[in-house]
PDB file of C-alpha atoms in Angstrom:
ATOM      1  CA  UNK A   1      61.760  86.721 110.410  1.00  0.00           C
ATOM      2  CA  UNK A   2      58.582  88.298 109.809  1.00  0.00           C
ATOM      3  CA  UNK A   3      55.311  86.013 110.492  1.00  0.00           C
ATOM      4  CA  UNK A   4      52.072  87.099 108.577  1.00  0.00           C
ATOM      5  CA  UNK A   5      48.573  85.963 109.160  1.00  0.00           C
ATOM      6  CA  UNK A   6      46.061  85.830 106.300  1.00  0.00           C
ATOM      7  CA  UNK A   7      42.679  85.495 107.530  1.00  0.00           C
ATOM      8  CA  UNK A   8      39.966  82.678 106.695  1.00  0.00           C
ATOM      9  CA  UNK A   9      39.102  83.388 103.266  1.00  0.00           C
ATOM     10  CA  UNK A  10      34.825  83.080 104.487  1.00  0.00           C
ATOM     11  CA  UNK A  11      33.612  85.495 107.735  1.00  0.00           C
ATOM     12  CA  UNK A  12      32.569  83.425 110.336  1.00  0.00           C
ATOM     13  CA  UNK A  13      30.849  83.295 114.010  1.00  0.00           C
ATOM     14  CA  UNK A  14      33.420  84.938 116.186  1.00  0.00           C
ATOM     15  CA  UNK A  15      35.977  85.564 113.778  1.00  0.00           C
ATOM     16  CA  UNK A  16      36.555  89.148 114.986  1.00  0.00           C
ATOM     17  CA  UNK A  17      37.054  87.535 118.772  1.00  0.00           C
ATOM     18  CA  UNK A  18      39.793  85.089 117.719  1.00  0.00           C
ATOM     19  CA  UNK A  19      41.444  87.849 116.048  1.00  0.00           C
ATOM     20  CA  UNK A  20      41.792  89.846 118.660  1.00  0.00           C
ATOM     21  CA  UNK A  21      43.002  86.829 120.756  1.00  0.00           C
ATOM     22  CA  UNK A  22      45.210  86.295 118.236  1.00  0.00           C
ATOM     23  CA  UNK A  23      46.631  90.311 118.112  1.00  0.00           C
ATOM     24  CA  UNK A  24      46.746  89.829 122.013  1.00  0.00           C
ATOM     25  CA  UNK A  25      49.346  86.551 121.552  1.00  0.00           C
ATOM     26  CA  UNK A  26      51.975  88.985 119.407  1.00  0.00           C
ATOM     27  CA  UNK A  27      50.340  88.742 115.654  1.00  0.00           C
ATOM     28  CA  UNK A  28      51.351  91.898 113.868  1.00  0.00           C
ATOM     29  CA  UNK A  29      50.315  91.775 110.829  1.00  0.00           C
ATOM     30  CA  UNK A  30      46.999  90.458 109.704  1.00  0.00           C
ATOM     31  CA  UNK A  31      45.983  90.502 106.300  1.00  0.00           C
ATOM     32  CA  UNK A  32      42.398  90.829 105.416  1.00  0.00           C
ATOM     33  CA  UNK A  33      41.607  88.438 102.766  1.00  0.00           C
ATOM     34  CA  UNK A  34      38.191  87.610 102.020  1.00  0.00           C
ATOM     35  CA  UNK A  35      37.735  87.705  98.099  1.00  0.00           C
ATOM     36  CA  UNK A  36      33.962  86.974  98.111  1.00  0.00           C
ATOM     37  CA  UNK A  37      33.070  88.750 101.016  1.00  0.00           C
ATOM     38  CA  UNK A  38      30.860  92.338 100.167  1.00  0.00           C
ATOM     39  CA  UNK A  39      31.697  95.530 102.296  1.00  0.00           C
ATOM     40  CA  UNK A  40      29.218  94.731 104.597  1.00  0.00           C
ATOM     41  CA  UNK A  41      30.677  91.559 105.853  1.00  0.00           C
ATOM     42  CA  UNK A  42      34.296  93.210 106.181  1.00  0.00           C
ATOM     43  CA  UNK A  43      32.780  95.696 108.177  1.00  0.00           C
ATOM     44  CA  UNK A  44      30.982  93.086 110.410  1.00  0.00           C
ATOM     45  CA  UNK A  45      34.472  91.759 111.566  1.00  0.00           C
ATOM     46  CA  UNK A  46      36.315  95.122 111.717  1.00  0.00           C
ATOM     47  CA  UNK A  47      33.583  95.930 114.223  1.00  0.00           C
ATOM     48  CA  UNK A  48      34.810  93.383 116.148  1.00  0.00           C
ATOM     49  CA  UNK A  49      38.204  94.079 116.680  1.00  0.00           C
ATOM     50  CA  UNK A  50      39.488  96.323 118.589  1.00  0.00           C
ATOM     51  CA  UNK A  51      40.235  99.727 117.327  1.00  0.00           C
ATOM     52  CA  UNK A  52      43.936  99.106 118.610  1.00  0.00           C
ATOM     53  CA  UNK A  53      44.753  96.734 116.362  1.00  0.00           C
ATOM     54  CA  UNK A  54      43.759  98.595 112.915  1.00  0.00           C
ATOM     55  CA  UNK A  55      47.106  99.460 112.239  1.00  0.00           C
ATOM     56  CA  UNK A  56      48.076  96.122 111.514  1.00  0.00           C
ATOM     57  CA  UNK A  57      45.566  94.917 109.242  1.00  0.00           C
ATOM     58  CA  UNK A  58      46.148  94.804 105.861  1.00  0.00           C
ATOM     59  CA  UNK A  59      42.698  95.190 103.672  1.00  0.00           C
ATOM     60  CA  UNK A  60      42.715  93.149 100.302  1.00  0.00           C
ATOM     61  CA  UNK A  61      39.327  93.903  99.387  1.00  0.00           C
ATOM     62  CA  UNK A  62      37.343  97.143  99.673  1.00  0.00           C
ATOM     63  CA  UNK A  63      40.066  99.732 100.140  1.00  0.00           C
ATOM     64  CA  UNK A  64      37.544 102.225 100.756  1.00  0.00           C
ATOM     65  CA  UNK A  65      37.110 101.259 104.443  1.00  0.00           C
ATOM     66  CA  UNK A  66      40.687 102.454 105.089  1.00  0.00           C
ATOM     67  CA  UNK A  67      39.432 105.380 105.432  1.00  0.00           C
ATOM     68  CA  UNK A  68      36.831 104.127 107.371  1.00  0.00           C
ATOM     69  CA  UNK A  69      39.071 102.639 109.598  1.00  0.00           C
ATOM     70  CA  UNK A  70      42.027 104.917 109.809  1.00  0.00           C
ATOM     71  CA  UNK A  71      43.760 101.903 108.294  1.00  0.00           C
ATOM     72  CA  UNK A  72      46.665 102.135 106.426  1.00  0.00           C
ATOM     73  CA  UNK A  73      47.858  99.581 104.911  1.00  0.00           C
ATOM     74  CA  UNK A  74      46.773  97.956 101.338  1.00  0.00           C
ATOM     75  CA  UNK A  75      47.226  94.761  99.535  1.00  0.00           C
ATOM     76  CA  UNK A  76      46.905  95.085  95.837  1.00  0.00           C
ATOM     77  CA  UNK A  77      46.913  91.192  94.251  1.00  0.00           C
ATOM     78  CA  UNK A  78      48.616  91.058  91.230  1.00  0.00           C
ATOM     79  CA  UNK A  79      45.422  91.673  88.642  1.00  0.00           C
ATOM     80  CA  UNK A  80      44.763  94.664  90.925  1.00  0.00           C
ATOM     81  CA  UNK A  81      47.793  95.861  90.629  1.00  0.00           C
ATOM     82  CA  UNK A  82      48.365  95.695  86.785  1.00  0.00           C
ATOM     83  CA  UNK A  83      45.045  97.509  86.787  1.00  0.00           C
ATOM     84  CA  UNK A  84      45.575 100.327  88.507  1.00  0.00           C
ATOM     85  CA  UNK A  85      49.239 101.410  87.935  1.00  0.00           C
ATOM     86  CA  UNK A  86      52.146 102.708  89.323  1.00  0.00           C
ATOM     87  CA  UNK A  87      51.226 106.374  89.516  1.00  0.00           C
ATOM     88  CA  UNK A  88      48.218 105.375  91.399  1.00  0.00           C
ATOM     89  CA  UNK A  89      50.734 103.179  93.514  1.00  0.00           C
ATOM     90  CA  UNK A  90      52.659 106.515  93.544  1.00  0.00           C
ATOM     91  CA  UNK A  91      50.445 108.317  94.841  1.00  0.00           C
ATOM     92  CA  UNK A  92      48.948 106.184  97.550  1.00  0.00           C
ATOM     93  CA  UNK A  93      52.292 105.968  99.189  1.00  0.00           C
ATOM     94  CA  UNK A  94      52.398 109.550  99.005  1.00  0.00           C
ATOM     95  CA  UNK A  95      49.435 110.160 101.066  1.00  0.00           C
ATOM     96  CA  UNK A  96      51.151 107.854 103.863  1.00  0.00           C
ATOM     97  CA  UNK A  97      50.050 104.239 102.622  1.00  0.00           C
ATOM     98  CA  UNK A  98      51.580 101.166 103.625  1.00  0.00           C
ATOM     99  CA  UNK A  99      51.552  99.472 100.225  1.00  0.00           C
ATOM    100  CA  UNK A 100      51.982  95.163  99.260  1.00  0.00           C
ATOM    101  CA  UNK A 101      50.905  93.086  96.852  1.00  0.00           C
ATOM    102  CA  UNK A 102      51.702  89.244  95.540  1.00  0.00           C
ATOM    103  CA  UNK A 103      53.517  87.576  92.919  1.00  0.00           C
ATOM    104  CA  UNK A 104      53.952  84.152  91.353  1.00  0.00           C
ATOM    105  CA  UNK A 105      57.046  84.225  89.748  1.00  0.00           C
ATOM    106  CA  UNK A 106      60.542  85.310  89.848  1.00  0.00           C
ATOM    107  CA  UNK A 107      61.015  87.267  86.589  1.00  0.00           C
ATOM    108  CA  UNK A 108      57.798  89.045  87.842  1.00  0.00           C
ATOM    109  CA  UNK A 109      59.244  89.570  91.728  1.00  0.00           C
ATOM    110  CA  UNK A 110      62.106  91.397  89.913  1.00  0.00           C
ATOM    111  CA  UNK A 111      59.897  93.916  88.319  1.00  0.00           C
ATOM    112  CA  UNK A 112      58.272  95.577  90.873  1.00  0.00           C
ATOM    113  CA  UNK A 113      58.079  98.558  92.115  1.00  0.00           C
ATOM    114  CA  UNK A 114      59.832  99.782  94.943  1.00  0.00           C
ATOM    115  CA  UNK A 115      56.651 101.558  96.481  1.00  0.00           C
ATOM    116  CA  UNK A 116      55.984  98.218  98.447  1.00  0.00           C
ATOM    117  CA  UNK A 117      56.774  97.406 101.269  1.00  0.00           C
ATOM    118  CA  UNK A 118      56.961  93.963 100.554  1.00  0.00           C
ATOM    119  CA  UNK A 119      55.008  91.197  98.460  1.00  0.00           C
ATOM    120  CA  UNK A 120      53.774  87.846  99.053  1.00  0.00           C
ATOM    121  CA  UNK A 121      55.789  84.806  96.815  1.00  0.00           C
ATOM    122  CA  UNK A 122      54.405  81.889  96.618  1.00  0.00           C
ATOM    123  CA  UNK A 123      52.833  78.817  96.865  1.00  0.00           C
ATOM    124  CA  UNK A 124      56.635  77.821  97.903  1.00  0.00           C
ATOM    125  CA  UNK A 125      55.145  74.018  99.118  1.00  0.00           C
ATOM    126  CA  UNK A 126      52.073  72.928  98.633  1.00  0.00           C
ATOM    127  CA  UNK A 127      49.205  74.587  99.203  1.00  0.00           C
ATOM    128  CA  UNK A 128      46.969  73.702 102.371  1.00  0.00           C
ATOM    129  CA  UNK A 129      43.906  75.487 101.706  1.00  0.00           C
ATOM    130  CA  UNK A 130      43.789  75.015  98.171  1.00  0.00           C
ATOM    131  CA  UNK A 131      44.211  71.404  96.758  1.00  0.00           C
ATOM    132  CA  UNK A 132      45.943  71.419  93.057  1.00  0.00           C
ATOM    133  CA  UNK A 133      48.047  74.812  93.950  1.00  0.00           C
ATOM    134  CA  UNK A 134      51.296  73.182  93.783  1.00  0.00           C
ATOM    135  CA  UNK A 135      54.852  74.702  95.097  1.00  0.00           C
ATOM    136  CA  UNK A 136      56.390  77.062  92.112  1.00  0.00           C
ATOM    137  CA  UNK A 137      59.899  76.504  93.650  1.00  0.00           C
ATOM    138  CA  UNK A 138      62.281  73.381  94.174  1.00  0.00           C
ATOM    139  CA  UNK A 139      63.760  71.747  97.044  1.00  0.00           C
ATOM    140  CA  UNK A 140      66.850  73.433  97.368  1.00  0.00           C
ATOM    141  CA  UNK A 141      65.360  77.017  96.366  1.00  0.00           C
ATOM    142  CA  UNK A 142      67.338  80.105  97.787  1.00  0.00           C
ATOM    143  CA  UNK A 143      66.845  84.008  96.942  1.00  0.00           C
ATOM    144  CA  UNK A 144      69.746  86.000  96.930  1.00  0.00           C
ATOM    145  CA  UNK A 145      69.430  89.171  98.810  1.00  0.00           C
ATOM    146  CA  UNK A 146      70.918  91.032  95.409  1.00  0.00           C
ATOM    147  CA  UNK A 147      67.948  90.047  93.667  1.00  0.00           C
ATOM    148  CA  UNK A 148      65.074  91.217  95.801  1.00  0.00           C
ATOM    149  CA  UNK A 149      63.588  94.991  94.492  1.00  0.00           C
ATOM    150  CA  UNK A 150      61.137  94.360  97.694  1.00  0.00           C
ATOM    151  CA  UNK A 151      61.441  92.483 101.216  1.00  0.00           C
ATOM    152  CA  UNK A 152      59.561  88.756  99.892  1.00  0.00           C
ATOM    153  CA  UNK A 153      56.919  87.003 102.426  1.00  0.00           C
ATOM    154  CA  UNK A 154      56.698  82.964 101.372  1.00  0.00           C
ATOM    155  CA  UNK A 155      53.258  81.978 101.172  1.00  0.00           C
ATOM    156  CA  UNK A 156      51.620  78.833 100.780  1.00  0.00           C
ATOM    157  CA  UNK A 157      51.730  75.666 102.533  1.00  0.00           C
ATOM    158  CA  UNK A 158      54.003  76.666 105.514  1.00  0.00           C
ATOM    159  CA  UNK A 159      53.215  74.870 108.394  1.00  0.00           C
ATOM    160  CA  UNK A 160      55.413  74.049 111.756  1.00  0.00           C
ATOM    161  CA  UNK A 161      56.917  71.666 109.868  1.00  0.00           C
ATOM    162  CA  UNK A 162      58.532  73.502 107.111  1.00  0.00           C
ATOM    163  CA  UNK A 163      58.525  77.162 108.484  1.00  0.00           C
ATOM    164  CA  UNK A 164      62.328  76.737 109.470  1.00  0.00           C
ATOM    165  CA  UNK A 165      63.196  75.961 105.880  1.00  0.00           C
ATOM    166  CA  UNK A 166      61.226  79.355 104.781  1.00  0.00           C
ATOM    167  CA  UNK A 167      64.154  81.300 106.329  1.00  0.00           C
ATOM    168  CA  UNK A 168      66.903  78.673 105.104  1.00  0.00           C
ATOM    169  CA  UNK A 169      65.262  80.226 101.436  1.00  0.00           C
ATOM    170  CA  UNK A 170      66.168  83.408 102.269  1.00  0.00           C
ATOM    171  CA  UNK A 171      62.834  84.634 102.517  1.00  0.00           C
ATOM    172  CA  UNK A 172      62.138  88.226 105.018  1.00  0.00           C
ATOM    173  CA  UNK A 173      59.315  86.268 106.210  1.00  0.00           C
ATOM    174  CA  UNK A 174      56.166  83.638 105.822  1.00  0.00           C
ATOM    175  CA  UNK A 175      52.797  84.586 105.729  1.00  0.00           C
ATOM    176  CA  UNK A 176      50.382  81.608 107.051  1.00  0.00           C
ATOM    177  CA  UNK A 177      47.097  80.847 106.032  1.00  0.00           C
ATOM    178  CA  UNK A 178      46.062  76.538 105.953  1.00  0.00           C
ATOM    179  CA  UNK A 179      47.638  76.090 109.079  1.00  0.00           C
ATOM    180  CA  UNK A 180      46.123  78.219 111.173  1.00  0.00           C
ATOM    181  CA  UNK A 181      42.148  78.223 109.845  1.00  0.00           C
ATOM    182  CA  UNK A 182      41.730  74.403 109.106  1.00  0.00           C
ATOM    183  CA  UNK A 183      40.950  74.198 112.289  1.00  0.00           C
ATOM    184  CA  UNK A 184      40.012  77.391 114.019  1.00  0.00           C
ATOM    185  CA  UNK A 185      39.294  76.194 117.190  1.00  0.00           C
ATOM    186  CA  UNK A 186      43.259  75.890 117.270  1.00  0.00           C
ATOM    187  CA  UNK A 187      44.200  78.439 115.541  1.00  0.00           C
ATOM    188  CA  UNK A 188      45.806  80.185 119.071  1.00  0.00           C
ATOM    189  CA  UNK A 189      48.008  76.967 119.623  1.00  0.00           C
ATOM    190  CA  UNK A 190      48.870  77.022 116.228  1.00  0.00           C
ATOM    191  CA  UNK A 191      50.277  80.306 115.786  1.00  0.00           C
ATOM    192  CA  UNK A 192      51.465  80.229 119.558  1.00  0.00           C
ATOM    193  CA  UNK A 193      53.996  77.041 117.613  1.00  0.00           C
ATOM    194  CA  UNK A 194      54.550  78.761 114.131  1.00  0.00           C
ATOM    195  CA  UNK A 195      55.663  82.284 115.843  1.00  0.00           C
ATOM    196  CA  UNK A 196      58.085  80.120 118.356  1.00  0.00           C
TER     197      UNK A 196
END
């Protein structure tokens, strides 16, 4: 099962250090998530990592700097990706992109195009980062294989505790986010547990 790091939604001191601490202990995929942040601030951390790892970080904001970066990989949330349509999508892929974006519900999940490579789904428990964003799906929740267009990634409130259930769902992987920046200063013990 595929495990997914979102980053820290805020830049902080020495984020760009952890990460690469964190791409030394086996993370593969990192997604760059920092909706408030400006270019500027992205390209603060991505000067901070080490050129090696830009092929496995996913931007969310500021697709520009793939190019930048020789990154290619791009995260389109779902407003994003109602905005700029699939021949854009198209197209992208075309020109070698690595292409996923996020959903919230089912009926949506089985809409998508096939041009990514996977998408997020969730909250599936309850959030940890966000208070109020409550799990969309129920205790005994599984997703046929039949009924995924795209590989799905569970997302929201997976922790050490409940990761094991994520592939009971059926899920092609988790993507963790609360568990691992509440407390940064852990965040290498943390991940160390959730990747096993």
């Amino acid at each position: 099962m595929q495990l997914i790091v979102v980053s820290h939604t805020e830049c902080f001191k020495g984020e760009g250090l952890l990460l690469n601490r964190l791409f030394g202990e086996g993370m593969m995929r990192l997604h760059l998530r920092k909706p408030l942040a400006g270019v500027d601030a992205l390209r603060d951390v991505l000067d901070t990592v080490e050129p090696v790892y830009y092929e496995r970080i996913a931007l969310h904001q500021h697709h520009e700097l793939a190019g930048e970066y020789g990154m290619k990989h791009l995260h389109f949330t779902e407003h994003h990706r109602l905005l700029v349509g699939n021949a854009y999508l198209e197209k992208l892929k075309a020109e070698g992109y690595m292409l996923s974006t996020s959903v919230h519900n089912i009926q949506t999940a089985k809409k998508l195009p096939p041009v990514f490579r996977y998408a997020f789904f969730g909250p599936v428990f309850n959030s940890i980062s966000k208070e109020d964003y409550q799990a969309i799906v129920g205790e005994g929740f599984y997703w046929p294989s039949e009924e995924k267009v795209v590989p799905m990634i569970a997302l929201g409130g997976i922790d050490a505790l409940n990761i094991g259930r994520v592939a009971a769902m059926n899920f092609d992987g988790a993507a963790i986010l609360g568990a691992l920046w509440k407390n940064p200063e852990k965040a290498i013990d943390v991940f160390k547990t959730l990747k096993g």
